[in-house]
């Protein structure tokens, strides 16, 4: 009897809460599917990212599968002007679920929140020029 | 004379905690802590550009306060060591207070250090990822270990059934704090890059500084807490603490002299010595006026001048000046050394957009000062609350009528 | 007399041989400047870095003009180092140092960046191990575990490191950087891992000065090793015994 007196209000409150809070609906990424199945990603994306970051930083392994830069390449949206929107802005991919679950993200304190913006004539287009000193193997990739 | 029965006759009491003065003190300390935390929060939210610290002066006022508190924390335990390790049983009633202040000062210092980190939210990272070639990594263990060792030591003192282990605990704490203070001095001693560091004397200098600052702070807290709670402090015990402090101040002065004289002998170090001792502007002023004159010479006069031997005011004033001088010494060590430019090309005049070759400017900013003061406030707040909750203070200490040089005679009385 | 089967087999194998040789010749002539030795040393993305390679740089200060900041500008561009208008706290991975000999009055100009020492003091003092030296010699800050204590900045004899003093947005994807962590020149590790030169080296070459030469110090046939064999060079603060990866000629 006492148990139901305690449990019942809790059940009602959680049902009410669940009913009022909309489920997160992050925008779809590019392509048919992600590099891992959705349920695997939901559960384990931090495990992949934490492993990948150590592999990349300490061992120089830059495979694209679990690369954060590659995540952004598919999962960032563009606005009307064709510029990428920050992935951690409200309503965008990461933030939709993270705001719902109340888990703070540390990644974008340091990591860029968009791929390089497609602005023509920016100084960064310079890095596509080769210059007159080759490093060997330029052509071998 | 059975020392143990003599000392178990000592009665310890908590602070009454009823008076307006007590609550006023708590309020002031709590306010200081709150402002200190607000300053740290401000620094963390906006980033360190709101402070006076830059890419040239990377450690500033918070580090001065933090290192001072950490160094003093180790030295303040010496009063307890005097009874447990050196057999001076007249100090035994003060051992509890000594242990409490050691913990309180260390916690205050560590809080300031942690809150100044660029990423204080990564404290867990600092406690789980270790590079054991770094003295900082060792210090994390030494500092946390010190808190535990002193806590156990205090337990041995409080719990009558554990009293007989007090000596072992006291000895452990003594060795531990020597290693800890050596570690703190080595933070600077191990830096090959800077002209003012990379010196073996840093470790022993820090040891003796800890004894000097710790004893001075202990004296001040002793006099304040006893006076304000209506307890009597004997002239004899004050006299002995005064002599002890005088010796420590003199040895600090000697070690400082040895450090500078050695550097002055080597042409390689002439530039940095000239900077500190002669034309470093604020650093030269702080060194000579505050560290040497106010912090060492004047206290020695106050402690040893024949006409001032009976004066408690002189003793308290001297202890205050030792504390001020200590802060000045740490200021010169930490900030003065950074103000002097790194020598990439000895023999060349250097200039760049990154402030190479110039004396680096620094002015303490308000958030930094408030954070440092907040650390002191926290230490004192911990001490006061602890004294209210547990019986750290003996009802009286020492013989109030005569200043006795004989330990045996004083022991018989107390 | 060989049967027609055997004949065709022999011809088949001959064709394969000729075809293979032809392909090899084509490869050799296809990309001028490609050396087979470096082909063999190529590292794929999946392989970890190893100590077989040690990246280093030679700075020929005789080709360095006072007032030229091509390398600095390229670095700022590459890593997204946008100044906040606060030179005391703005990050600089590389800067031009102007020297004047106190006795002779002779002046020099040279770029100074992280020297990528073999025994870096910054790596020794980092409490969490965030400051580390990769197997191939590049000294890096792992900003995931940097707590921002700045001890490495105290320890570095070359003032190579900067601290991020404010919130940052608009980072470049290849160079994550954030408030409260420490950073420095990383030899453009994201480029080096993809067989390109650091941005400063490329910019200096493009501007026609060619004062910076980058490559594998362990490979005697690399451009940097060959230059070092010809030109006398030194480390900055060689007395510290750090065996830096960046060497200087002409100062």
Tab-separated table of C-alpha atoms in Angstrom, chain C residues 51-239:
chain	number	residue	atom	x	y	z
C	51	UNK	CA	61.021	6.326	-34.652
C	52	UNK	CA	62.451	5.363	-38.033
C	53	UNK	CA	61.626	8.878	-39.129
C	54	UNK	CA	62.718	11.995	-37.294
C	55	UNK	CA	61.218	15.192	-38.643
C	56	UNK	CA	63.442	18.224	-38.585
C	57	UNK	CA	64.044	21.578	-40.181
C	58	UNK	CA	67.023	23.643	-41.247
C	59	UNK	CA	66.687	27.425	-41.196
C	60	UNK	CA	69.137	29.197	-43.480
C	61	UNK	CA	69.198	32.603	-41.840
C	62	UNK	CA	71.329	34.056	-44.640
C	63	UNK	CA	68.212	33.821	-46.801
C	64	UNK	CA	66.022	35.397	-44.119
C	65	UNK	CA	65.181	39.043	-44.662
C	66	UNK	CA	64.441	41.391	-41.798
C	67	UNK	CA	60.832	42.486	-42.076
C	68	UNK	CA	59.759	39.417	-44.066
C	69	UNK	CA	57.005	37.542	-42.264
C	70	UNK	CA	55.883	35.055	-44.910
C	71	UNK	CA	56.316	32.083	-42.596
C	72	UNK	CA	54.494	33.783	-39.716
C	73	UNK	CA	51.578	34.853	-41.889
C	74	UNK	CA	51.264	31.390	-43.421
C	75	UNK	CA	51.271	29.778	-39.981
C	76	UNK	CA	48.611	32.125	-38.651
C	77	UNK	CA	46.500	31.402	-41.712
C	78	UNK	CA	46.963	27.649	-41.586
C	79	UNK	CA	46.037	27.287	-37.915
C	80	UNK	CA	43.430	30.007	-37.734
C	81	UNK	CA	45.445	32.102	-35.268
C	82	UNK	CA	43.302	35.187	-35.373
C	83	UNK	CA	44.721	37.809	-33.054
C	84	UNK	CA	42.361	39.344	-30.521
C	85	UNK	CA	44.194	42.657	-30.655
C	86	UNK	CA	45.887	41.736	-27.397
C	87	UNK	CA	49.516	41.047	-28.295
C	88	UNK	CA	50.411	40.164	-24.705
C	89	UNK	CA	48.042	37.196	-24.716
C	90	UNK	CA	47.592	36.388	-28.427
C	91	UNK	CA	49.062	33.072	-29.489
C	92	UNK	CA	52.142	32.956	-31.684
C	93	UNK	CA	53.417	29.607	-32.867
C	94	UNK	CA	56.269	31.172	-34.852
C	95	UNK	CA	57.790	34.617	-34.698
C	96	UNK	CA	60.634	36.454	-36.356
C	97	UNK	CA	63.485	37.207	-34.016
C	98	UNK	CA	65.686	40.191	-34.822
C	99	UNK	CA	69.156	39.921	-33.343
C	100	UNK	CA	71.978	42.376	-33.039
C	101	UNK	CA	75.437	41.319	-31.918
C	102	UNK	CA	76.420	43.513	-28.981
C	103	UNK	CA	80.056	43.621	-30.022
C	104	UNK	CA	79.986	43.854	-33.805
C	105	UNK	CA	76.552	45.383	-34.397
C	106	UNK	CA	75.842	42.767	-37.059
C	107	UNK	CA	72.129	42.028	-37.375
C	108	UNK	CA	70.305	38.798	-38.057
C	109	UNK	CA	66.703	37.865	-38.626
C	110	UNK	CA	65.332	34.383	-38.160
C	111	UNK	CA	62.093	32.580	-37.416
C	112	UNK	CA	61.807	30.827	-34.059
C	113	UNK	CA	59.185	28.191	-33.330
C	114	UNK	CA	58.978	25.071	-31.213
C	115	UNK	CA	62.364	23.436	-31.622
C	116	UNK	CA	60.982	19.893	-31.303
C	117	UNK	CA	63.757	18.823	-28.983
C	118	UNK	CA	64.764	15.219	-28.531
C	119	UNK	CA	64.601	15.658	-24.742
C	120	UNK	CA	62.041	18.430	-24.359
C	121	UNK	CA	61.829	20.156	-20.970
C	122	UNK	CA	58.128	20.781	-21.618
C	123	UNK	CA	57.499	17.036	-21.861
C	124	UNK	CA	59.439	16.401	-18.658
C	125	UNK	CA	57.406	18.800	-16.562
C	126	UNK	CA	53.869	18.194	-17.810
C	127	UNK	CA	51.962	16.565	-14.904
C	128	UNK	CA	49.401	14.749	-17.051
C	129	UNK	CA	51.605	13.848	-19.996
C	130	UNK	CA	49.612	16.102	-22.315
C	131	UNK	CA	52.854	17.588	-23.586
C	132	UNK	CA	54.488	14.684	-25.375
C	133	UNK	CA	56.928	13.791	-28.105
C	134	UNK	CA	55.563	11.623	-30.885
C	135	UNK	CA	57.677	8.691	-32.036
C	136	UNK	CA	58.641	10.563	-35.187
C	137	UNK	CA	60.004	13.515	-33.237
C	138	UNK	CA	57.135	16.005	-33.362
C	139	UNK	CA	56.428	17.572	-29.962
C	140	UNK	CA	52.710	18.063	-29.416
C	141	UNK	CA	50.141	19.071	-26.827
C	142	UNK	CA	47.337	16.575	-26.354
C	143	UNK	CA	44.667	19.143	-25.581
C	144	UNK	CA	42.272	16.462	-24.436
C	145	UNK	CA	44.273	16.027	-21.249
C	146	UNK	CA	45.872	19.455	-20.913
C	147	UNK	CA	44.705	21.029	-17.649
C	148	UNK	CA	46.159	24.437	-18.423
C	149	UNK	CA	48.690	24.587	-15.586
C	150	UNK	CA	51.263	26.334	-17.857
C	151	UNK	CA	54.214	24.559	-16.284
C	152	UNK	CA	55.429	23.671	-19.802
C	153	UNK	CA	55.440	27.377	-20.626
C	154	UNK	CA	57.670	27.989	-17.599
C	155	UNK	CA	59.969	25.191	-18.689
C	156	UNK	CA	60.444	25.934	-22.387
C	157	UNK	CA	63.757	27.692	-23.059
C	158	UNK	CA	62.518	28.979	-26.428
C	159	UNK	CA	59.253	30.564	-25.348
C	160	UNK	CA	57.577	28.342	-27.911
C	161	UNK	CA	54.276	27.830	-26.126
C	162	UNK	CA	51.187	30.005	-25.914
C	163	UNK	CA	48.195	29.785	-23.631
C	164	UNK	CA	44.672	30.362	-24.936
C	165	UNK	CA	43.357	33.226	-22.820
C	166	UNK	CA	39.799	33.499	-24.158
C	167	UNK	CA	36.870	31.584	-25.649
C	168	UNK	CA	37.472	30.681	-29.279
C	169	UNK	CA	35.100	30.059	-32.136
C	170	UNK	CA	35.854	29.565	-35.827
C	171	UNK	CA	38.703	27.161	-35.235
C	172	UNK	CA	40.237	25.538	-38.272
C	173	UNK	CA	39.181	21.849	-38.426
C	174	UNK	CA	42.779	20.614	-38.585
C	175	UNK	CA	43.917	22.655	-35.592
C	176	UNK	CA	41.618	22.289	-32.618
C	177	UNK	CA	42.385	24.943	-30.039
C	178	UNK	CA	40.412	26.084	-27.010
C	179	UNK	CA	40.355	28.297	-23.936
C	180	UNK	CA	42.463	27.163	-21.051
C	181	UNK	CA	44.810	24.860	-22.939
C	182	UNK	CA	48.384	25.363	-24.092
C	183	UNK	CA	49.506	25.181	-27.718
C	184	UNK	CA	52.554	25.543	-29.897
C	185	UNK	CA	53.986	24.874	-33.341
C	186	UNK	CA	53.357	21.229	-34.229
C	187	UNK	CA	55.307	21.159	-37.515
C	188	UNK	CA	51.836	21.230	-39.158
C	189	UNK	CA	51.432	17.593	-38.143
C	190	UNK	CA	48.150	17.351	-40.090
C	191	UNK	CA	50.109	18.210	-43.236
C	192	UNK	CA	53.179	16.121	-42.443
C	193	UNK	CA	50.979	13.074	-41.884
C	194	UNK	CA	49.688	13.590	-45.399
C	195	UNK	CA	53.172	13.978	-46.898
C	196	UNK	CA	53.155	17.731	-47.214
C	197	UNK	CA	55.522	20.350	-45.857
C	198	UNK	CA	54.596	22.634	-42.964
C	199	UNK	CA	52.866	25.833	-44.031
C	200	UNK	CA	55.843	28.041	-43.135
C	201	UNK	CA	58.205	25.976	-45.296
C	202	UNK	CA	55.822	26.041	-48.223
C	203	UNK	CA	55.184	29.767	-47.941
C	204	UNK	CA	58.888	30.591	-47.760
C	205	UNK	CA	59.507	28.480	-50.846
C	206	UNK	CA	56.601	30.066	-52.700
C	207	UNK	CA	57.907	33.520	-51.885
C	208	UNK	CA	61.199	32.482	-53.482
C	209	UNK	CA	63.400	32.676	-50.392
C	210	UNK	CA	63.652	28.942	-49.636
C	211	UNK	CA	65.166	29.589	-46.229
C	212	UNK	CA	63.302	26.704	-44.591
C	213	UNK	CA	64.001	23.095	-45.473
C	214	UNK	CA	61.969	20.340	-43.842
C	215	UNK	CA	62.326	16.615	-43.920
C	216	UNK	CA	63.479	13.393	-42.339
C	217	UNK	CA	66.682	13.825	-40.351
C	218	UNK	CA	67.150	10.051	-40.208
C	219	UNK	CA	67.258	9.800	-43.981
C	220	UNK	CA	70.641	10.841	-45.311
C	221	UNK	CA	69.210	11.421	-48.767
C	222	UNK	CA	66.447	13.820	-47.674
C	223	UNK	CA	66.768	17.451	-48.673
C	224	UNK	CA	67.214	18.623	-45.094
C	225	UNK	CA	69.925	16.067	-44.353
C	226	UNK	CA	71.788	16.964	-47.513
C	227	UNK	CA	71.633	20.666	-46.713
C	228	UNK	CA	72.861	20.017	-43.175
C	229	UNK	CA	75.755	18.017	-44.573
C	230	UNK	CA	76.774	21.018	-46.670
C	231	UNK	CA	76.029	23.990	-44.426
C	232	UNK	CA	77.309	24.380	-40.871
C	233	UNK	CA	74.391	24.627	-38.475
C	234	UNK	CA	73.738	24.959	-34.761
C	235	UNK	CA	70.969	24.661	-32.202
C	236	UNK	CA	69.655	27.595	-30.219
C	237	UNK	CA	70.917	27.136	-26.630
C	238	UNK	CA	72.977	24.069	-27.517
C	239	UNK	CA	74.378	24.235	-23.974
